[in-house]
Coordinates of C-alpha atoms in Angstrom, one line a residue:
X90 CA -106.2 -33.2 -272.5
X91 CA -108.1 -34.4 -275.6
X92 CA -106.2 -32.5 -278.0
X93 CA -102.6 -34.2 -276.7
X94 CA -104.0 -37.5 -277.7
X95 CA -104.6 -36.9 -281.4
X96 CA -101.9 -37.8 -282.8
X97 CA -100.9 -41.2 -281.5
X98 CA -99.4 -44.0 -284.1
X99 CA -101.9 -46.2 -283.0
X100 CA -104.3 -48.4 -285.5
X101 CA -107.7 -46.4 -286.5
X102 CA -106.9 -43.6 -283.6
X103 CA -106.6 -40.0 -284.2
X104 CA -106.4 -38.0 -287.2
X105 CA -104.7 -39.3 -290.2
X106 CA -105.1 -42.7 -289.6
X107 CA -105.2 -45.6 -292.4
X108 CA -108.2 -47.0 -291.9
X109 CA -110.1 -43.2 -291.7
X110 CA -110.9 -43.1 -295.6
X111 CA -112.0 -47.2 -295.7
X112 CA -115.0 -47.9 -298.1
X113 CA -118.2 -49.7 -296.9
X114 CA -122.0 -48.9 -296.2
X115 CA -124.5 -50.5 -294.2
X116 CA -127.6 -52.6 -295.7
X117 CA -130.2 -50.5 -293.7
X118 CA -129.2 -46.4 -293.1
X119 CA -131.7 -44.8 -290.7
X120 CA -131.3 -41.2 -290.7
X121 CA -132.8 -39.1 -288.4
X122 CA -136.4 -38.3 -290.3
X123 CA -136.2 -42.7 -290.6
X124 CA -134.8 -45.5 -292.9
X125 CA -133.4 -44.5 -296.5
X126 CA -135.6 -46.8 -298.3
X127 CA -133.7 -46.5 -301.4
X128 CA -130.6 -47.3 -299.7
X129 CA -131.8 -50.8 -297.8
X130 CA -129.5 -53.8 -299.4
X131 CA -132.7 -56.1 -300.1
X132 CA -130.2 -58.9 -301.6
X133 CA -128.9 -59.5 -297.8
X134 CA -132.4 -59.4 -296.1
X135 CA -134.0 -62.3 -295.8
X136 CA -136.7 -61.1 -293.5
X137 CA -137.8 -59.0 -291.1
X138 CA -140.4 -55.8 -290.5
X139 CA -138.2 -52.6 -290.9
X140 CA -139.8 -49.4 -289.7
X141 CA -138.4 -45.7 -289.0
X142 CA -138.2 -46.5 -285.4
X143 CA -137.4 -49.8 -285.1
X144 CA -136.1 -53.2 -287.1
X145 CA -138.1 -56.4 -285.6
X146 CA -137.3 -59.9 -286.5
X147 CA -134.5 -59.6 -289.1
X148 CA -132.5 -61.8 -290.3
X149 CA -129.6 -60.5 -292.2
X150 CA -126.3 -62.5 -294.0
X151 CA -123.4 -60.6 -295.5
X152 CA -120.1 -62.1 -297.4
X153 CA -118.8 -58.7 -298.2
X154 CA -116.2 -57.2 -296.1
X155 CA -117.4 -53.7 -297.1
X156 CA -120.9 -54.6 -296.0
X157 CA -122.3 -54.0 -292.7
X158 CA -125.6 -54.3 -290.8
X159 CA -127.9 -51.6 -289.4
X160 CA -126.3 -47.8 -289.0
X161 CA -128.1 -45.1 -287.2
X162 CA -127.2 -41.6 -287.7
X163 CA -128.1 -38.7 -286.2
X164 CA -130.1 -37.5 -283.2
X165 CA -132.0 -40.4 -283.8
X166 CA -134.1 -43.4 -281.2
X167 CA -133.8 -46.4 -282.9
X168 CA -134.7 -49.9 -281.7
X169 CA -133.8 -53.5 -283.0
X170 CA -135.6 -56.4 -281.3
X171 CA -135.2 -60.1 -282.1
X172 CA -132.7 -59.6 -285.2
X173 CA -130.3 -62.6 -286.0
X174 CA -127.6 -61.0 -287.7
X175 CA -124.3 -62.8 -289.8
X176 CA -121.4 -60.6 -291.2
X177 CA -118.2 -62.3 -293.1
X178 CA -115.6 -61.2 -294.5
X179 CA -112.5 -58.8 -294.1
X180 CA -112.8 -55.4 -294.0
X181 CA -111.0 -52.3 -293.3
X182 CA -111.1 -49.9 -290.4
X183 CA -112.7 -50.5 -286.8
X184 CA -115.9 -51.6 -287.9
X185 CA -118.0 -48.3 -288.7
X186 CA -120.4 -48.8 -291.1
X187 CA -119.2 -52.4 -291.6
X188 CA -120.2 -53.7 -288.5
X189 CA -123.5 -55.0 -287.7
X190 CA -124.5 -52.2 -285.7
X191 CA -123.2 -48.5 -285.7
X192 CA -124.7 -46.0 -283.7
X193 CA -123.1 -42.6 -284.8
X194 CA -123.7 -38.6 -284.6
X195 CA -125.8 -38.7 -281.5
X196 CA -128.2 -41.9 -282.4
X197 CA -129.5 -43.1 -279.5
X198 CA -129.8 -47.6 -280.1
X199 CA -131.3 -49.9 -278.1
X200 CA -131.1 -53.6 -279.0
X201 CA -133.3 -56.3 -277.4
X202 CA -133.1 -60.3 -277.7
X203 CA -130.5 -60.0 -280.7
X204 CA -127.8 -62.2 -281.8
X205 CA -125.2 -60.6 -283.9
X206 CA -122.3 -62.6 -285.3
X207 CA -119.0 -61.3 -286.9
X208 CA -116.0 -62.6 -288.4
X209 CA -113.3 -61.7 -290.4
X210 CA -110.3 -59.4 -290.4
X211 CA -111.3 -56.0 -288.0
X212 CA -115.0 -57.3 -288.6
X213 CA -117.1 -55.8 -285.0
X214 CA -120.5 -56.7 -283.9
X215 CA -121.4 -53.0 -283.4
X216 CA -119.3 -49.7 -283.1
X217 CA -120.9 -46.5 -281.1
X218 CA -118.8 -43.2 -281.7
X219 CA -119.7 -39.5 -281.9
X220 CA -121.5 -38.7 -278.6
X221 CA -124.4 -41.9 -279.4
X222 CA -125.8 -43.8 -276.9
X223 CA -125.8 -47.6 -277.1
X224 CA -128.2 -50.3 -274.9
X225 CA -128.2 -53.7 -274.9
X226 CA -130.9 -56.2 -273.4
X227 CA -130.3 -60.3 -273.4
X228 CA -128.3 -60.3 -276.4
X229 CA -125.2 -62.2 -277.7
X230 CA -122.4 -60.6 -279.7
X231 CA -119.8 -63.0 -281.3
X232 CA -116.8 -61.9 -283.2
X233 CA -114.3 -64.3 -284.3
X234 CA -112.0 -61.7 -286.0
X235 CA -109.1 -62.9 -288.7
X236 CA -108.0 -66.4 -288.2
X237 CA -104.3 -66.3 -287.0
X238 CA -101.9 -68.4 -285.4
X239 CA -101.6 -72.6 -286.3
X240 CA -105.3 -72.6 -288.6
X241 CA -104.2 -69.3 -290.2
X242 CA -104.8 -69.8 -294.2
X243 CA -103.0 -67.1 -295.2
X244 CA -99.4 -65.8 -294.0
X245 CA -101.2 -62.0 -294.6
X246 CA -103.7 -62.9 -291.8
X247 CA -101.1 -62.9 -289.3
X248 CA -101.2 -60.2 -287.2
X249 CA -97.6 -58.8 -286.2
X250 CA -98.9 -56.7 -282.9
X251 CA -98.7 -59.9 -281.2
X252 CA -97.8 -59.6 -277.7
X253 CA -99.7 -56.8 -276.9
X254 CA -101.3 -57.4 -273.4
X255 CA -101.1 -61.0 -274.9
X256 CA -103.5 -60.5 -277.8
X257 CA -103.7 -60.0 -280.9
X258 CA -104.3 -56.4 -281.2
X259 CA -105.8 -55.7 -284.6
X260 CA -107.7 -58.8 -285.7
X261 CA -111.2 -57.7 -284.7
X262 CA -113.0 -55.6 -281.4
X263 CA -116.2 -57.2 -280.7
X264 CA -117.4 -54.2 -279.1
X265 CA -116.0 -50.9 -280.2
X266 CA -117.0 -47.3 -278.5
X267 CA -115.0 -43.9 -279.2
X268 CA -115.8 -40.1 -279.3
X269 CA -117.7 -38.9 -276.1
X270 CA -120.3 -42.0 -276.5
X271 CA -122.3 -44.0 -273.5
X272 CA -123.0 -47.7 -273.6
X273 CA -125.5 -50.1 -271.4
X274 CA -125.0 -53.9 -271.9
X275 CA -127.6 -55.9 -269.9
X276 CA -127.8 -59.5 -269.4
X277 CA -125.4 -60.0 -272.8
X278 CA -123.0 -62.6 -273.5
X279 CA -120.1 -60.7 -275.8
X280 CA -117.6 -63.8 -277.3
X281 CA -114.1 -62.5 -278.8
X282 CA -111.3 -63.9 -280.5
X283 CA -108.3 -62.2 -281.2
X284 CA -108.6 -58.5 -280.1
X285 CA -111.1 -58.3 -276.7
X286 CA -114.6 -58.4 -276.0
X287 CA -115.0 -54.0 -275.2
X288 CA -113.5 -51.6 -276.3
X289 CA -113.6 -48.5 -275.6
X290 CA -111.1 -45.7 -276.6
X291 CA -110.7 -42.5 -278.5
X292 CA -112.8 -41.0 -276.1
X293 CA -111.8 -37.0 -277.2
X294 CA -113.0 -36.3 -273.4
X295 CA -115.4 -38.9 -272.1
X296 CA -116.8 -42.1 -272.9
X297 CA -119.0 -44.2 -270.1
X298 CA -119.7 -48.3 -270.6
X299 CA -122.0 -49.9 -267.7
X300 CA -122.3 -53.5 -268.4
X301 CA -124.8 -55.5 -265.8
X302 CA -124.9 -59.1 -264.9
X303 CA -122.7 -59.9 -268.7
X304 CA -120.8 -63.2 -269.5
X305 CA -117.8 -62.1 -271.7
X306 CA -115.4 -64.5 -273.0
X307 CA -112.4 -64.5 -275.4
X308 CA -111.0 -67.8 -276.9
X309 CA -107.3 -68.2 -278.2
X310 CA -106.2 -64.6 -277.6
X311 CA -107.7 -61.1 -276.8
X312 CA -108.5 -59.1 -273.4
X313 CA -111.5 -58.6 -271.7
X314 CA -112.5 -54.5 -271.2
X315 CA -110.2 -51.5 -272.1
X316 CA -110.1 -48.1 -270.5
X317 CA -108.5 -45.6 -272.4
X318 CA -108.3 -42.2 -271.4
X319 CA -111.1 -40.2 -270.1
X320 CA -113.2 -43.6 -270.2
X321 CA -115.2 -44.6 -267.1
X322 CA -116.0 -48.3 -267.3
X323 CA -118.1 -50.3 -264.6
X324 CA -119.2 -53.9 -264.6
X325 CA -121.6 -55.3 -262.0
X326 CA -121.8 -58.7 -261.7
X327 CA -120.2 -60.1 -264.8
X328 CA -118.4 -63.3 -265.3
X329 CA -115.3 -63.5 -267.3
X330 CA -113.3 -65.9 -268.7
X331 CA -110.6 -64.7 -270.5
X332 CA -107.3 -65.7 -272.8
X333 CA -105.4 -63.0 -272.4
X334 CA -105.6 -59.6 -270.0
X335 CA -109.1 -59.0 -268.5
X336 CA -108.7 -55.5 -268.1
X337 CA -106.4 -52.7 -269.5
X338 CA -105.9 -49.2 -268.5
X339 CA -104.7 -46.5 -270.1
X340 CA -104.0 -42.9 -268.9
X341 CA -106.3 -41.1 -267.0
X342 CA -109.6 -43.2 -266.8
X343 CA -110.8 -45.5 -264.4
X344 CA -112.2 -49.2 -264.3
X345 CA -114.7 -51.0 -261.5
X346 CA -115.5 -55.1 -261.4
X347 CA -118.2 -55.1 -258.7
X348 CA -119.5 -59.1 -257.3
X349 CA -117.6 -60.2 -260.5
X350 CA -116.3 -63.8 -261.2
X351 CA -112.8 -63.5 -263.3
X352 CA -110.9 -66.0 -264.9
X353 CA -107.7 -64.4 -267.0
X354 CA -104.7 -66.7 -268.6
X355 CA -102.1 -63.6 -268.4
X356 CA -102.5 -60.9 -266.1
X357 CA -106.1 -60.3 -264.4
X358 CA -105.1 -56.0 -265.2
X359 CA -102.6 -54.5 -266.8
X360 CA -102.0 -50.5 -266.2
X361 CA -99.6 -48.8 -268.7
X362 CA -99.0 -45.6 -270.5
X363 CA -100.6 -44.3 -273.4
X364 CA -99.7 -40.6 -274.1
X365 CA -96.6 -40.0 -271.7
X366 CA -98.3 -37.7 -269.3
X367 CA -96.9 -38.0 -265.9
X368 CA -99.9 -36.5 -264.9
X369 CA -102.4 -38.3 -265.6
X370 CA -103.5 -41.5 -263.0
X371 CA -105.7 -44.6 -264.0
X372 CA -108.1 -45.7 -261.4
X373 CA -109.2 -49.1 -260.2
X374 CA -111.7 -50.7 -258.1
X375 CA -112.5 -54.7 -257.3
X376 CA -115.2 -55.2 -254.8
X377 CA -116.1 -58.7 -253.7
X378 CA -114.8 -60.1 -256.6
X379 CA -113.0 -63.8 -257.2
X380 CA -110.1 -63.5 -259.7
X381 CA -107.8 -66.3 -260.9
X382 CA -104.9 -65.5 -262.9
X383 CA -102.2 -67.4 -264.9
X384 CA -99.6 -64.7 -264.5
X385 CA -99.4 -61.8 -261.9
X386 CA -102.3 -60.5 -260.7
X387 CA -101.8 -56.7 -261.7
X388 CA -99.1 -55.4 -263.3
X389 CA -98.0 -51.8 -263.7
X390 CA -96.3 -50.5 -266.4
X391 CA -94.8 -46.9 -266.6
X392 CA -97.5 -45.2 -265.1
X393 CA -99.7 -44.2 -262.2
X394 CA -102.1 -46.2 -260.8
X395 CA -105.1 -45.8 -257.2
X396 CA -105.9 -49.4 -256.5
X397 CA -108.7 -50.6 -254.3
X398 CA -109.4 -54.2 -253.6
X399 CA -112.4 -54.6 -251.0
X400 CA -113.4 -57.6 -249.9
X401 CA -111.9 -59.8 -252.9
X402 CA -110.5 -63.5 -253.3
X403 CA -107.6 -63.2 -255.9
X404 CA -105.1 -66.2 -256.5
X405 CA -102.0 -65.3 -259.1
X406 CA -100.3 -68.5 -260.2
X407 CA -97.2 -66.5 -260.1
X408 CA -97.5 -65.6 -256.2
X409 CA -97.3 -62.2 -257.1
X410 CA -100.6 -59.2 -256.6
X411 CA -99.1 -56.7 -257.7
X412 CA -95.3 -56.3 -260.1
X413 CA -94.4 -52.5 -261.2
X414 CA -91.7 -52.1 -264.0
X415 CA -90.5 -49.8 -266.6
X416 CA -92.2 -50.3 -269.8
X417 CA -90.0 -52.2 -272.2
X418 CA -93.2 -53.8 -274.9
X419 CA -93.6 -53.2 -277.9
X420 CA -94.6 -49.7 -279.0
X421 CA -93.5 -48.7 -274.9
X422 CA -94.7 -45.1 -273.4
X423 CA -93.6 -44.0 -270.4
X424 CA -95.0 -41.5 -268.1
X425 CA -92.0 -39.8 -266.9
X426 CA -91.5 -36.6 -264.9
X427 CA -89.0 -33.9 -265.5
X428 CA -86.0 -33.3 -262.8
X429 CA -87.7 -33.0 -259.6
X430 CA -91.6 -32.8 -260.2
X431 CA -93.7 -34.7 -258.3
X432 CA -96.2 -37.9 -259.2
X433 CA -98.7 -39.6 -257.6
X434 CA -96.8 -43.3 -258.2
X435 CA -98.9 -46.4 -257.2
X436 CA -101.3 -46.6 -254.5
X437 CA -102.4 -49.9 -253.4
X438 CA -105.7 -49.9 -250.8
X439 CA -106.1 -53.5 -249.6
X440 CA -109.4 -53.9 -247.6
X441 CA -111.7 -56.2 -245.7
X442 CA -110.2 -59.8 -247.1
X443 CA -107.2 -62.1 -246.9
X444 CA -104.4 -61.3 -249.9
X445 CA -101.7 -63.8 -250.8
X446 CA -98.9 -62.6 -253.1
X447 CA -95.6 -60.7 -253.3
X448 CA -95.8 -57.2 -253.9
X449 CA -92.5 -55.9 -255.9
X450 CA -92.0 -52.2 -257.0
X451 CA -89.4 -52.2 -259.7
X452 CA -90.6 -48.6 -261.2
X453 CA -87.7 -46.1 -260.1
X454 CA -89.6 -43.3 -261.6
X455 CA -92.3 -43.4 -258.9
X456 CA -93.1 -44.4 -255.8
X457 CA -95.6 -47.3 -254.2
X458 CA -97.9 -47.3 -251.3
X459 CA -99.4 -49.8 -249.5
X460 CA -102.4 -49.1 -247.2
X461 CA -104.1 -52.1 -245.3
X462 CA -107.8 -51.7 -243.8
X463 CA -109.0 -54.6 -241.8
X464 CA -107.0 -56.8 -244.3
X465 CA -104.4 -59.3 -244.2
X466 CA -101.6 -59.7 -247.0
X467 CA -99.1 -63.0 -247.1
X468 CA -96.8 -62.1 -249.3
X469 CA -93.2 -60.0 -249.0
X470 CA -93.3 -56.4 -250.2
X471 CA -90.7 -54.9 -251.9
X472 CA -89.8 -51.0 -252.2
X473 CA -92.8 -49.8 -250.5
X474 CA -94.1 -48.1 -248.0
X475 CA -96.9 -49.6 -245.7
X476 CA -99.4 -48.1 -243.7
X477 CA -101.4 -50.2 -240.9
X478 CA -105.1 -49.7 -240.0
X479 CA -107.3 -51.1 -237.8
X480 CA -107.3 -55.0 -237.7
X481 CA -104.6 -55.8 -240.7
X482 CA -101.5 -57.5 -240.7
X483 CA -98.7 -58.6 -242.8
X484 CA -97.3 -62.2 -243.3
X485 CA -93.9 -61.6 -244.7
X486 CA -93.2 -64.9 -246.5
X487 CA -89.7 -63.2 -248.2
X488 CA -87.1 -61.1 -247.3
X489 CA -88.7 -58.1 -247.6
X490 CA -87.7 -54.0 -248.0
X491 CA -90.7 -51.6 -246.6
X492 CA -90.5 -48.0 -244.9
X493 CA -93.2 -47.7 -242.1
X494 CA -95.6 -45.2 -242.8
X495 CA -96.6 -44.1 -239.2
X496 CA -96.0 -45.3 -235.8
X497 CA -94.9 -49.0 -236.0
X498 CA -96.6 -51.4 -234.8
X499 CA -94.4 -55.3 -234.0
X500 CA -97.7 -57.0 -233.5
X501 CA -99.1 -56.2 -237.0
X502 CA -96.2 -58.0 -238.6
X503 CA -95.5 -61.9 -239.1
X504 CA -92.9 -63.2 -240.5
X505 CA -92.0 -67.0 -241.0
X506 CA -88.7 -68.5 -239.7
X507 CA -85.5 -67.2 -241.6
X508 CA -87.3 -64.2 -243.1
X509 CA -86.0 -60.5 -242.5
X510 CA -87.8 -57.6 -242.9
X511 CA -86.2 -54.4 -243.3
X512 CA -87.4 -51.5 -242.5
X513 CA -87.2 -47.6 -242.5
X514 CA -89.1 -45.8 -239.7
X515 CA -89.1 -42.6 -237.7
X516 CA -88.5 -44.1 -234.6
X517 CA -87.9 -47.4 -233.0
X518 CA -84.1 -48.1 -234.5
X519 CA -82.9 -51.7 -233.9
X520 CA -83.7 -55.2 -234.4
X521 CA -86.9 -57.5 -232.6
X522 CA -87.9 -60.8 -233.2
X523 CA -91.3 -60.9 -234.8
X524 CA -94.2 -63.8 -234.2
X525 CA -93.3 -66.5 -236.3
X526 CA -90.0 -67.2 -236.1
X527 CA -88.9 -64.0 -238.5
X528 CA -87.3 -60.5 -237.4
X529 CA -87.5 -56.9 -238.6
X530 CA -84.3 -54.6 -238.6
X531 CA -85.7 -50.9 -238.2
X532 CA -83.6 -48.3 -239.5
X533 CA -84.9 -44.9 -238.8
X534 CA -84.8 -41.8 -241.6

């Protein structure tokens, strides 16, 4: 639930965090009966036509870590069309009222044609939180967070969460969203470098991100989208390309890539464990999507995952689709069961496309599935069970270690010369040559 998740160590989540009581205040404060006039940062405003409904044409610079853009508070429509916004400087917590935008206690935002550019040390473009409502039209969001690594200029701008789904964890969120909050990117590009293009966490029960026909990209480090728990994240049509992870899960949430173009240098997704609830189960869907990855294509960690690829093109430079292990990272969580209750493990739904990759299961704690639907897989499998439906087969390129789930069925399996698969069953004991040169040793339960 919500309330197990407040206290987690993690930076600028939950109660008592460091970053919670971090100075700053925004150049222009619109309230819900309109703009604090005596409150607008004039010095930083170089022009632009500011209203109590909407900011048009403005074109704001900031040096001062503790100084951020435009915050709307409140049940409160606000618009900002055509702004050109620059924000340097370090600064403390997750943006807030430091980041160009923040939408907060129910403001509803819209932003049209906009360019906002951060950069500096947990510096975001803009940061939605407390059931607000956030909507982006053909704008560009660019946050090049603290330098680190080689060009750093300072040994205290090193970040030492390195590692962390390959990123830099805490140098800057180009996109942050928390607290029951909704978000609508349209036709955006979102740049990141260091901690990810979107974020969005700290839910405390349900936050929502729709992102349509968006170009996201991070440069030396950071991932792509993050799903914490109780988020619900779908992107239609975006194109990725990606230094690190392009999507993270995290508990009991789900993430969707529809007709999306994906280019990651780890892992394309990463699934892992945030709050040690053997309960909980992260969803993910990939429809008609074409993925390249420099390491496997998903890897689970510690935790339960419902996987559907439908109709995808997905090429790990490893060879392997999908790796499950026990969590060993830095900061690990693992969602394990007490003695003899159940959990839902992994379930892998491979549908309507060709797959190539190995599919090992090295979680003990849990058990993996893998269900084919008018799908073909070349790769071995590994401490799974598989089912068979109508028009799939399996390649076995490895030795391989399956139980059949169901009748079996010799002419949905290939394997090459030399290869052995071995197999538990409920019937059919024995061993039969299989088309390509390969046999299968059926042992039956």
């Amino acid at each position: 639930t919500p309330q197990e998740m407040v206290d987690l160590d993690m930076p600028g989540m939950g109660s008592g965090s460091k970053f919670d009581d971090a100075p700053g205040s925004p150049a222009i404060l619109v309230e819900e009966d309109g703009v604090r006039k005596d409150a607008v940062k004039t010095d930083c405003i170089y022009s632009g036509t500011i209203s109590d409904r909407q900011v048009s044409n403005l074109k704001f610079v900031t040096y001062d870590g503790n100084l951020g853009g435009i915050m709307v508070t409140g049940k409160k429509k606000y618009t900002i069309d055509r702004a050109t916004m620059s924000l340097s400087g370090k600064c403390l917590g997750l943006g807030l009222e430091r980041a160009g935008i923040f939408a907060y206690n129910g403001a509803d935002v819209t932003v049209k044609d906009s360019v906002i550019y951060a950069n500096g040390m947990r510096r975001s473009c803009y940061t939605v939180m407390k059931e607000s409502i956030f909507r982006a039209y053909r704008s560009t969001f660019i946050c090049m967070g603290a330098p680190f690594g080689p060009d750093a200029p300072a040994a205290e701008e090193q970040n030492h969460l390195r590692g962390l789904f390959g990123c830099t964890w805490d140098t800057a969120r180009t996109c942050d969203m928390q607290d029951n909050s909704q978000e609508f990117l349209y036709d955006c590009t979102i740049v990141g470098d260091g901690c990810c293009c979107l974020s969005v966490d700290g839910s405390e029960g349900f936050n929502r991100v729709e992102a349509n026909d968006c170009r996201m990209v991070t440069t030396k480090s950071g991932y792509g989208v993050y799903s914490d728990t109780f988020c619900h994240i779908v992107l239609n049509r975006c194109d990725m390309d990606i230094a690190s992870t392009a999507g993270v899960l995290a508990g009991e949430c789900d993430l969707t890539f529809n007709d999306c173009r994906i280019n990651s240098n780890h892992w394309l997704v990463v699934g892992h464990c945030i709050v040690s609830l053997p309960t909980q189960r992260s969803s993910l869907t990939m429809k008609n999507c074409e993925c390249d990855s420099d390491l496997d294509a998903l890897s689970v960690r510690s935790c339960n995952l419902y996987a559907v690829l439908d109709g995808c093109n997905i090429r790990p430079k490893t060879g392997v689709l999908l790796r499950s292990e026990i969590n060993t990272g830095k900061g690990p969580r693992v969602a394990r069961p007490a003695q003899g209750e159940p959990m839902y493990g992994i379930r892998l739904f491979l549908k309507n496309s060709v797959y190539e990759g190995d599919i090992i299961h090295g979680d003990p704690e849990r058990d993996c599935g893998v269900y084919l639907e008018n799908a073909r897989l070349n790769g071995a499998i590994e401490n799974c069970s598989v089912r068979f439906g109508a028009g799939s087969r399996w390649n076995a390129t490895g030795s391989s270690h399956v139980v059949i789930d169901g009748e079996v069925d010799l002419s949905a399996i290939y394997a090459q010369s030399g290869v052995t698969v071995y197999a538990k069953a409920v019937s059919g004991a024995g061993e039969y040559p299989l088309t390509g040169g390969g046999k299968i040793i059926i042992e039956c339960e």
